[in-house]
PDB file of C-alpha atoms in Angstrom:
ATOM      1  CA  MET L   1      -3.681 -11.132 -27.496  1.00 37.00           C
ATOM      2  CA  ARG L   2      -4.460 -14.842 -27.080  1.00 39.00           C
ATOM      3  CA  ALA L   3      -5.290 -16.406 -23.734  1.00 38.00           C
ATOM      4  CA  THR L   4      -1.851 -18.016 -23.473  1.00 38.00           C
ATOM      5  CA  ALA L   5      -0.209 -14.624 -23.948  1.00 39.00           C
ATOM      6  CA  VAL L   6      -2.322 -13.173 -21.145  1.00 39.00           C
ATOM      7  CA  ARG L   7      -1.177 -16.014 -18.882  1.00 37.00           C
ATOM      8  CA  ARG L   8       2.490 -15.364 -19.740  1.00 39.00           C
ATOM      9  CA  THR L   9       2.111 -11.645 -19.076  1.00 38.00           C
ATOM     10  CA  ALA L  10       0.482 -12.260 -15.699  1.00 40.00           C
ATOM     11  CA  LEU L  11       3.117 -14.757 -14.658  1.00 38.00           C
ATOM     12  CA  ALA L  12       5.926 -12.387 -15.633  1.00 40.00           C
ATOM     13  CA  ALA L  13       4.303  -9.579 -13.651  1.00 40.00           C
ATOM     14  CA  SER L  14       3.835 -11.838 -10.676  1.00 40.00           C
ATOM     15  CA  ALA L  15       7.520 -12.782 -10.730  1.00 38.00           C
ATOM     16  CA  ALA L  16       8.542  -9.128 -10.890  1.00 37.00           C
ATOM     17  CA  ALA L  17       6.437  -8.336  -7.826  1.00 42.00           C
ATOM     18  CA  LEU L  18       7.108 -11.463  -5.795  1.00 38.00           C
ATOM     19  CA  ALA L  19       9.738  -9.940  -3.532  1.00 41.00           C
ATOM     20  CA  LEU L  20       7.327  -7.247  -2.384  1.00 42.00           C
ATOM     21  CA  LEU L  21       4.258  -9.465  -2.085  1.00 45.00           C
ATOM     22  CA  ALA L  22       6.023 -12.210  -0.132  1.00 39.00           C
ATOM     23  CA  THR L  23       6.049  -9.975   2.926  1.00 41.00           C
ATOM     24  CA  ALA L  24       3.963  -7.146   4.223  1.00 37.00           C
ATOM     25  CA  CYS L  25       3.562  -3.723   2.788  1.00 37.00           C
ATOM     26  CA  GLY L  26       2.686  -0.739   4.954  1.00 35.00           C
ATOM     27  CA  GLY L  27       4.221   2.418   6.126  1.00 36.00           C
ATOM     28  CA  THR L  28       4.604   5.635   7.983  1.00 35.00           C
ATOM     29  CA  SER L  29       5.319   9.307   7.551  1.00 36.00           C
ATOM     30  CA  ASP L  30       4.730  12.929   6.328  1.00 37.00           C
ATOM     31  CA  ALA L  31       4.006  16.349   7.786  1.00 36.00           C
ATOM     32  CA  ASP L  32       3.614  19.219   5.329  1.00 38.00           C
ATOM     33  CA  LYS L  33       0.684  21.523   5.833  1.00 36.00           C
ATOM     34  CA  LYS L  34      -2.340  20.973   3.618  1.00 38.00           C
ATOM     35  CA  ASP L  35      -3.935  23.611   1.451  1.00 39.00           C
ATOM     36  CA  ASP L  36      -7.177  21.630   1.865  1.00 41.00           C
ATOM     37  CA  LYS L  37      -8.120  18.748   4.167  1.00 40.00           C
ATOM     38  CA  GLY L  38      -5.998  15.727   3.332  1.00 41.00           C
ATOM     39  CA  THR L  39      -4.009  17.434   0.601  1.00 39.00           C
ATOM     40  CA  ALA L  40      -0.345  17.994   1.445  1.00 39.00           C
ATOM     41  CA  GLY L  41       1.045  21.475   0.997  1.00 38.00           C
ATOM     42  CA  SER L  42       4.238  23.196   2.092  1.00 34.00           C
ATOM     43  CA  GLY L  43       3.908  23.831   5.835  1.00 39.00           C
ATOM     44  CA  SER L  44       3.552  21.681   8.934  1.00 44.00           C
ATOM     45  CA  SER L  45       0.112  20.373   9.875  1.00 52.00           C
ATOM     46  CA  ALA L  46       1.271  18.828  13.152  1.00 50.00           C
ATOM     47  CA  PRO L  47      -1.212  19.365  15.994  1.00 52.00           C
ATOM     48  CA  GLU L  48      -0.557  22.336  18.287  1.00 54.00           C
ATOM     49  CA  ALA L  49      -0.574  20.016  21.317  1.00 61.00           C
ATOM     50  CA  PRO L  50       1.162  16.614  21.323  1.00 64.00           C
ATOM     51  CA  ALA L  51      -1.286  13.845  20.440  1.00 71.00           C
ATOM     52  CA  GLU L  52      -2.194  11.249  23.056  1.00 87.00           C
ATOM     53  CA  ALA L  53      -1.457   7.808  21.630  1.00 93.00           C
ATOM     54  CA  LEU L  54      -4.326   5.372  21.175  1.00 96.00           C
ATOM     55  CA  THR L  55      -3.960   2.329  23.401  1.00 96.00           C
ATOM     56  CA  ALA L  56      -3.663  -1.122  21.855  1.00 96.00           C
ATOM     57  CA  ALA L  57      -7.353  -1.756  22.612  1.00 97.00           C
ATOM     58  CA  GLU L  58      -8.417   1.582  21.119  1.00 97.00           C
ATOM     59  CA  LEU L  59      -6.281   1.006  18.039  1.00 97.00           C
ATOM     60  CA  GLU L  60      -7.835  -2.424  17.521  1.00 97.00           C
ATOM     61  CA  LYS L  61     -11.309  -0.853  17.522  1.00 97.00           C
ATOM     62  CA  ALA L  62     -10.140   1.726  14.979  1.00 97.00           C
ATOM     63  CA  THR L  63      -8.676  -0.930  12.672  1.00 98.00           C
ATOM     64  CA  LEU L  64     -10.456  -2.209   9.561  1.00 98.00           C
ATOM     65  CA  ALA L  65     -12.613  -5.315  10.026  1.00 98.00           C
ATOM     66  CA  GLN L  66     -14.615  -7.556   7.733  1.00 98.00           C
ATOM     67  CA  GLY L  67     -17.582  -5.619   6.361  1.00 97.00           C
ATOM     68  CA  ASP L  68     -15.913  -2.201   6.555  1.00 98.00           C
ATOM     69  CA  VAL L  69     -14.868  -2.216   2.874  1.00 97.00           C
ATOM     70  CA  LYS L  70     -17.618  -3.142   0.434  1.00 96.00           C
ATOM     71  CA  GLY L  71     -16.645  -5.847  -2.053  1.00 94.00           C
ATOM     72  CA  SER L  72     -13.457  -6.742  -0.179  1.00 96.00           C
ATOM     73  CA  LYS L  73     -12.349  -9.370   2.311  1.00 97.00           C
ATOM     74  CA  VAL L  74     -10.512  -8.072   5.388  1.00 97.00           C
ATOM     75  CA  THR L  75      -8.293 -10.416   7.399  1.00 96.00           C
ATOM     76  CA  LYS L  76      -5.636 -10.042  10.084  1.00 96.00           C
ATOM     77  CA  ALA L  77      -2.026 -10.222   8.968  1.00 93.00           C
ATOM     78  CA  GLY L  78      -0.020 -13.150  10.270  1.00 89.00           C
ATOM     79  CA  PRO L  79       3.491 -13.749  11.622  1.00 88.00           C
ATOM     80  CA  ALA L  80       4.823 -14.193   8.089  1.00 84.00           C
ATOM     81  CA  ASP L  81       3.941 -10.562   7.395  1.00 85.00           C
ATOM     82  CA  GLU L  82       6.139  -9.228  10.198  1.00 87.00           C
ATOM     83  CA  VAL L  83       9.410  -7.569   9.194  1.00 90.00           C
ATOM     84  CA  PRO L  84      11.695  -6.158  11.941  1.00 88.00           C
ATOM     85  CA  ALA L  85      13.085  -2.675  11.475  1.00 87.00           C
ATOM     86  CA  ASP L  86      16.634  -4.004  11.320  1.00 89.00           C
ATOM     87  CA  GLY L  87      15.555  -6.527   8.687  1.00 91.00           C
ATOM     88  CA  VAL L  88      15.230  -3.822   6.024  1.00 95.00           C
ATOM     89  CA  THR L  89      18.291  -2.265   4.385  1.00 96.00           C
ATOM     90  CA  VAL L  90      18.562   0.200   1.507  1.00 97.00           C
ATOM     91  CA  ASP L  91      21.327   1.359  -0.797  1.00 97.00           C
ATOM     92  CA  LYS L  92      20.329   5.004  -0.153  1.00 98.00           C
ATOM     93  CA  GLU L  93      19.830   5.863   3.521  1.00 97.00           C
ATOM     94  CA  ALA L  94      17.414   8.688   2.684  1.00 98.00           C
ATOM     95  CA  CYS L  95      14.997   6.116   1.226  1.00 98.00           C
ATOM     96  CA  LEU L  96      14.661   4.004   4.388  1.00 97.00           C
ATOM     97  CA  PRO L  97      11.275   5.491   5.446  1.00 97.00           C
ATOM     98  CA  VAL L  98       9.794   4.423   2.102  1.00 98.00           C
ATOM     99  CA  ALA L  99      11.198   0.909   2.442  1.00 97.00           C
ATOM    100  CA  HIS L 100       9.847   0.715   5.984  1.00 96.00           C
ATOM    101  CA  ALA L 101       6.431   1.823   4.726  1.00 97.00           C
ATOM    102  CA  MET L 102       6.472  -0.817   1.997  1.00 95.00           C
ATOM    103  CA  TYR L 103       7.104  -3.577   4.526  1.00 93.00           C
ATOM    104  CA  GLY L 104       4.877  -2.300   7.339  1.00 93.00           C
ATOM    105  CA  VAL L 105       7.641  -1.282   9.741  1.00 94.00           C
ATOM    106  CA  ALA L 106       6.602   1.167  12.467  1.00 94.00           C
ATOM    107  CA  GLN L 107       8.755   4.221  13.131  1.00 93.00           C
ATOM    108  CA  LYS L 108      10.248   5.477  16.390  1.00 91.00           C
ATOM    109  CA  GLY L 109       7.595   6.491  18.900  1.00 92.00           C
ATOM    110  CA  SER L 110       5.032   3.848  17.929  1.00 95.00           C
ATOM    111  CA  VAL L 111       3.249   2.378  20.972  1.00 96.00           C
ATOM    112  CA  ALA L 112       0.794   0.014  19.252  1.00 96.00           C
ATOM    113  CA  THR L 113       0.340  -1.537  15.812  1.00 96.00           C
ATOM    114  CA  THR L 114      -2.325  -3.471  13.914  1.00 96.00           C
ATOM    115  CA  LYS L 115      -2.047  -4.945  10.416  1.00 97.00           C
ATOM    116  CA  ARG L 116      -4.717  -6.076   7.996  1.00 97.00           C
ATOM    117  CA  LYS L 117      -4.940  -7.498   4.483  1.00 96.00           C
ATOM    118  CA  VAL L 118      -7.751  -6.177   2.273  1.00 97.00           C
ATOM    119  CA  ILE L 119      -8.366  -8.158  -0.905  1.00 95.00           C
ATOM    120  CA  ASP L 120     -10.983  -7.526  -3.584  1.00 93.00           C
ATOM    121  CA  GLU L 121     -13.630 -10.226  -3.822  1.00 91.00           C
ATOM    122  CA  PRO L 122     -13.698 -11.925  -7.257  1.00 85.00           C
ATOM    123  CA  LYS L 123     -16.171 -10.296  -9.601  1.00 71.00           C
ATOM    124  CA  ALA L 124     -19.147 -12.348 -10.746  1.00 64.00           C
ATOM    125  CA  GLY L 125     -18.378 -13.832 -14.146  1.00 57.00           C
ATOM    126  CA  GLY L 126     -19.964 -15.962 -16.800  1.00 49.00           C
ATOM    127  CA  LYS L 127     -20.570 -19.666 -16.593  1.00 53.00           C
ATOM    128  CA  LYS L 128     -18.467 -20.614 -19.645  1.00 51.00           C
ATOM    129  CA  SER L 129     -15.128 -22.368 -19.303  1.00 55.00           C
ATOM    130  CA  LEU L 130     -12.059 -20.881 -21.058  1.00 47.00           C
ATOM    131  CA  GLU L 131     -12.230 -23.670 -23.646  1.00 60.00           C
ATOM    132  CA  ASP L 132     -15.711 -22.488 -24.675  1.00 58.00           C
ATOM    133  CA  LEU L 133     -14.691 -18.853 -25.084  1.00 50.00           C
ATOM    134  CA  ALA L 134     -13.437 -17.146 -28.230  1.00 58.00           C
ATOM    135  CA  ASP L 135      -9.944 -15.600 -28.090  1.00 59.00           C
ATOM    136  CA  GLY L 136     -11.252 -12.130 -27.294  1.00 55.00           C
ATOM    137  CA  GLU L 137     -13.619 -13.415 -24.630  1.00 55.00           C
ATOM    138  CA  ALA L 138     -10.906 -15.558 -23.061  1.00 47.00           C
ATOM    139  CA  GLU L 139      -8.576 -12.563 -22.848  1.00 53.00           C
ATOM    140  CA  ASP L 140     -11.243 -10.472 -21.125  1.00 55.00           C
ATOM    141  CA  ALA L 141     -12.073 -13.310 -18.739  1.00 49.00           C
ATOM    142  CA  LEU L 142      -8.427 -13.774 -17.759  1.00 52.00           C
ATOM    143  CA  LYS L 143      -7.896 -10.049 -17.291  1.00 57.00           C
ATOM    144  CA  GLY L 144     -10.981  -9.956 -15.085  1.00 55.00           C
ATOM    145  CA  ALA L 145      -9.683 -12.860 -13.009  1.00 62.00           C
ATOM    146  CA  PHE L 146      -6.406 -11.016 -12.384  1.00 72.00           C
ATOM    147  CA  ASP L 147      -8.061  -7.624 -11.840  1.00 82.00           C
ATOM    148  CA  LEU L 148      -8.081  -7.895  -8.046  1.00 90.00           C
ATOM    149  CA  THR L 149      -6.334  -5.412  -5.780  1.00 93.00           C
ATOM    150  CA  SER L 150      -4.608  -6.582  -2.604  1.00 94.00           C
ATOM    151  CA  THR L 151      -3.794  -3.961   0.039  1.00 96.00           C
ATOM    152  CA  PHE L 152      -1.707  -4.339   3.169  1.00 96.00           C
ATOM    153  CA  VAL L 153      -2.748  -1.850   5.854  1.00 97.00           C
ATOM    154  CA  ALA L 154      -0.521  -1.044   8.829  1.00 97.00           C
ATOM    155  CA  LEU L 155      -2.028   1.212  11.491  1.00 98.00           C
ATOM    156  CA  ASN L 156       0.310   2.656  14.109  1.00 97.00           C
ATOM    157  CA  SER L 157      -0.433   4.691  17.206  1.00 97.00           C
ATOM    158  CA  TYR L 158       2.281   7.243  18.033  1.00 97.00           C
ATOM    159  CA  GLU L 159       3.073   9.206  21.159  1.00 93.00           C
ATOM    160  CA  GLY L 160       3.372  13.000  21.131  1.00 93.00           C
ATOM    161  CA  THR L 161       4.618  14.417  17.850  1.00 95.00           C
ATOM    162  CA  ALA L 162       6.013  11.076  16.630  1.00 96.00           C
ATOM    163  CA  GLY L 163       3.015  10.522  14.303  1.00 96.00           C
ATOM    164  CA  PRO L 164       3.379  13.790  12.384  1.00 96.00           C
ATOM    165  CA  ASP L 165       7.159  13.315  12.378  1.00 97.00           C
ATOM    166  CA  ALA L 166       6.839   9.841  10.861  1.00 97.00           C
ATOM    167  CA  PHE L 167       4.404  11.107   8.227  1.00 98.00           C
ATOM    168  CA  ALA L 168       6.752  13.985   7.365  1.00 98.00           C
ATOM    169  CA  ALA L 169       9.758  11.657   7.080  1.00 98.00           C
ATOM    170  CA  LEU L 170       7.952   9.381   4.626  1.00 98.00           C
ATOM    171  CA  LYS L 171       6.861  12.228   2.418  1.00 98.00           C
ATOM    172  CA  LYS L 172      10.352  13.706   2.325  1.00 98.00           C
ATOM    173  CA  ALA L 173      11.880  10.305   1.563  1.00 98.00           C
ATOM    174  CA  ALA L 174       9.434   9.706  -1.287  1.00 98.00           C
ATOM    175  CA  ALA L 175      10.390  13.035  -2.846  1.00 98.00           C
ATOM    176  CA  ASP L 176      14.129  12.520  -2.325  1.00 98.00           C
ATOM    177  CA  CYS L 177      13.982   8.987  -3.776  1.00 98.00           C
ATOM    178  CA  ALA L 178      11.753   9.657  -6.785  1.00 98.00           C
ATOM    179  CA  GLY L 179      14.522   8.300  -9.015  1.00 98.00           C
ATOM    180  CA  GLY L 180      14.507   4.929  -7.276  1.00 98.00           C
ATOM    181  CA  PHE L 181      16.545   2.820  -4.861  1.00 98.00           C
ATOM    182  CA  THR L 182      17.043  -0.808  -3.854  1.00 98.00           C
ATOM    183  CA  ALA L 183      15.644  -2.352  -0.667  1.00 97.00           C
ATOM    184  CA  THR L 184      16.769  -5.703   0.700  1.00 96.00           C
ATOM    185  CA  VAL L 185      14.736  -7.884   3.060  1.00 94.00           C
ATOM    186  CA  ALA L 186      15.851 -11.335   4.220  1.00 89.00           C
ATOM    187  CA  GLY L 187      18.632 -11.262   1.654  1.00 91.00           C
ATOM    188  CA  THR L 188      16.263 -10.573  -1.254  1.00 93.00           C
ATOM    189  CA  PRO L 189      16.779  -7.248  -3.073  1.00 95.00           C
ATOM    190  CA  THR L 190      13.887  -5.350  -4.611  1.00 95.00           C
ATOM    191  CA  LYS L 191      14.637  -2.566  -7.070  1.00 97.00           C
ATOM    192  CA  VAL L 192      12.331   0.438  -6.975  1.00 98.00           C
ATOM    193  CA  ALA L 193      12.635   2.120 -10.363  1.00 97.00           C
ATOM    194  CA  SER L 194      10.625   5.251  -9.539  1.00 98.00           C
ATOM    195  CA  ILE L 195       8.240   6.926  -7.104  1.00 98.00           C
ATOM    196  CA  ALA L 196       5.570   9.271  -8.476  1.00 98.00           C
ATOM    197  CA  GLU L 197       3.155  11.331  -6.382  1.00 97.00           C
ATOM    198  CA  GLU L 198      -0.583  10.601  -6.590  1.00 97.00           C
ATOM    199  CA  LYS L 199      -3.651  12.375  -5.213  1.00 96.00           C
ATOM    200  CA  VAL L 200      -5.510  11.251  -2.113  1.00 97.00           C
ATOM    201  CA  THR L 201      -7.550  12.894   0.647  1.00 96.00           C
ATOM    202  CA  GLY L 202      -8.413  12.046   4.245  1.00 97.00           C
ATOM    203  CA  GLY L 203      -7.498  12.429   7.897  1.00 97.00           C
ATOM    204  CA  ASP L 204      -5.549  15.442   9.094  1.00 97.00           C
ATOM    205  CA  GLU L 205      -3.187  14.864   6.182  1.00 97.00           C
ATOM    206  CA  ALA L 206      -2.657  12.227   3.522  1.00 98.00           C
ATOM    207  CA  ALA L 207      -0.246  11.462   0.697  1.00 98.00           C
ATOM    208  CA  ALA L 208       0.007   8.810  -1.999  1.00 98.00           C
ATOM    209  CA  TRP L 209       2.471   7.550  -4.585  1.00 98.00           C
ATOM    210  CA  THR L 210       2.890   5.019  -7.378  1.00 97.00           C
ATOM    211  CA  VAL L 211       5.925   2.906  -6.531  1.00 97.00           C
ATOM    212  CA  THR L 212       7.216   1.080  -9.603  1.00 95.00           C
ATOM    213  CA  SER L 213       9.358  -1.997  -8.994  1.00 94.00           C
ATOM    214  CA  GLU L 214      11.610  -3.525 -11.654  1.00 94.00           C
ATOM    215  CA  ASP L 215      12.971  -7.041 -12.069  1.00 91.00           C
ATOM    216  CA  ASP L 216      14.971  -8.081 -15.157  1.00 90.00           C
ATOM    217  CA  GLY L 217      13.338  -5.322 -17.170  1.00 88.00           C
ATOM    218  CA  ASP L 218       9.787  -6.202 -16.068  1.00 89.00           C
ATOM    219  CA  LYS L 219       8.065  -3.358 -14.219  1.00 91.00           C
ATOM    220  CA  ALA L 220       5.139  -3.579 -11.828  1.00 92.00           C
ATOM    221  CA  PRO L 221       3.242  -0.676 -10.228  1.00 94.00           C
ATOM    222  CA  PHE L 222       2.294  -0.524  -6.559  1.00 96.00           C
ATOM    223  CA  LYS L 223       0.325   2.144  -4.703  1.00 97.00           C
ATOM    224  CA  LEU L 224       1.624   3.497  -1.399  1.00 98.00           C
ATOM    225  CA  VAL L 225      -0.632   5.701   0.746  1.00 98.00           C
ATOM    226  CA  ALA L 226      -0.083   7.344   4.134  1.00 98.00           C
ATOM    227  CA  LEU L 227      -2.952   8.755   6.205  1.00 98.00           C
ATOM    228  CA  ARG L 228      -2.535  10.570   9.525  1.00 98.00           C
ATOM    229  CA  LYS L 229      -5.283  11.347  12.039  1.00 97.00           C
ATOM    230  CA  GLU L 230      -3.862  13.019  15.146  1.00 96.00           C
ATOM    231  CA  GLY L 231      -1.288  10.539  16.521  1.00 96.00           C
ATOM    232  CA  ALA L 232      -2.369   7.575  14.384  1.00 97.00           C
ATOM    233  CA  VAL L 233      -0.739   6.871  11.040  1.00 98.00           C
ATOM    234  CA  ALA L 234      -2.108   4.316   8.577  1.00 98.00           C
ATOM    235  CA  THR L 235      -0.137   3.142   5.584  1.00 98.00           C
ATOM    236  CA  PHE L 236      -1.504   1.199   2.632  1.00 98.00           C
ATOM    237  CA  PHE L 237       0.543  -0.770   0.094  1.00 97.00           C
ATOM    238  CA  SER L 238      -1.411  -2.165  -2.863  1.00 96.00           C
ATOM    239  CA  PHE L 239      -0.806  -4.395  -5.871  1.00 94.00           C
ATOM    240  CA  ASN L 240      -2.980  -5.400  -8.827  1.00 92.00           C
ATOM    241  CA  LEU L 241      -1.768  -8.299 -10.966  1.00 84.00           C
ATOM    242  CA  ALA L 242      -3.733  -7.261 -14.059  1.00 86.00           C
ATOM    243  CA  ALA L 243      -2.200  -3.780 -13.852  1.00 84.00           C
ATOM    244  CA  ALA L 244       1.267  -5.337 -13.700  1.00 78.00           C
ATOM    245  CA  GLY L 245       0.463  -7.091 -16.974  1.00 68.00           C
ATOM    246  CA  GLY L 246      -0.661  -3.818 -18.538  1.00 71.00           C
ATOM    247  CA  GLY L 247      -4.269  -4.962 -18.839  1.00 64.00           C
ATOM    248  CA  VAL L 248      -6.022  -2.436 -16.575  1.00 75.00           C
ATOM    249  CA  THR L 249      -5.547   0.970 -14.985  1.00 79.00           C
ATOM    250  CA  PHE L 250      -4.505   0.656 -11.355  1.00 87.00           C
ATOM    251  CA  GLU L 251      -5.858   3.338  -9.027  1.00 92.00           C
ATOM    252  CA  VAL L 252      -5.101   4.328  -5.432  1.00 95.00           C
ATOM    253  CA  PRO L 253      -7.341   2.143  -3.158  1.00 95.00           C
ATOM    254  CA  ALA L 254      -9.613   5.067  -2.294  1.00 96.00           C
ATOM    255  CA  GLU L 255     -12.383   2.910  -0.787  1.00 96.00           C
ATOM    256  CA  VAL L 256      -9.952   1.234   1.610  1.00 98.00           C
ATOM    257  CA  VAL L 257      -8.414   4.571   2.607  1.00 98.00           C
ATOM    258  CA  ALA L 258     -11.846   6.131   3.135  1.00 98.00           C
ATOM    259  CA  ALA L 259     -12.987   3.195   5.274  1.00 98.00           C
ATOM    260  CA  GLN L 260      -9.928   3.453   7.521  1.00 98.00           C
ATOM    261  CA  ASP L 261     -10.306   7.227   7.739  1.00 98.00           C
ATOM    262  CA  LYS L 262     -13.912   6.774   8.858  1.00 97.00           C
ATOM    263  CA  LYS L 263     -12.962   4.328  11.606  1.00 97.00           C
ATOM    264  CA  LEU L 264     -10.322   6.696  12.918  1.00 96.00           C
ATOM    265  CA  GLY L 265     -13.117   9.238  13.269  1.00 90.00           C
TER     266      GLY L 265
END
């Protein structure tokens, strides 16, 4: 593939994912019992006693900060990343928890929320300009430039059993909506073609999925992760432009999840 073809592929992928990247991505829910720590099973892993919600100050201390994720830049989300619960609609009501997770909407019972953006730092590259590179080298250089993962992390503190309930609702919705649905935010529809379960560990329970969006036949993969520790639920929504162009394998952001799990203690 020539360098110009790589550019076209990346631009097409970026257009397919624009509706999701323009706003936040985050989430909620799940509650099946784990066979092992962090691995969802078939029963409930809700705490025996209702969890005491972290205060806003405690949640802020437990939220990712710059330096917590090696090789990544961590920044606070801004007003443009905020999506109200009533600002998200879906064509299948059962899929609403997934749509809420994608756009960082907290579920009922949330008492405090923090949101962060975690973006891979550019990898060190060569000194040559694209004009000085052969076709093969230019392709690799462009793929490397696009091979950066961006993750939106929403961390919510829930009262009582609301955290486990939210986690359970998300996991059920992801299973029920594996065949896809359409979410609309601010009048812009986003088609989710499929939801496939992935593996992840952490917290009292955790779950992950590949969410594939589709726009005019162009598909782009996203990673959605939910992590619960007592009454706190963190959701992660990630995108990699090179993966959208088919140039690299896109994995669940394990380092980001592990860093947040560690801060939750």
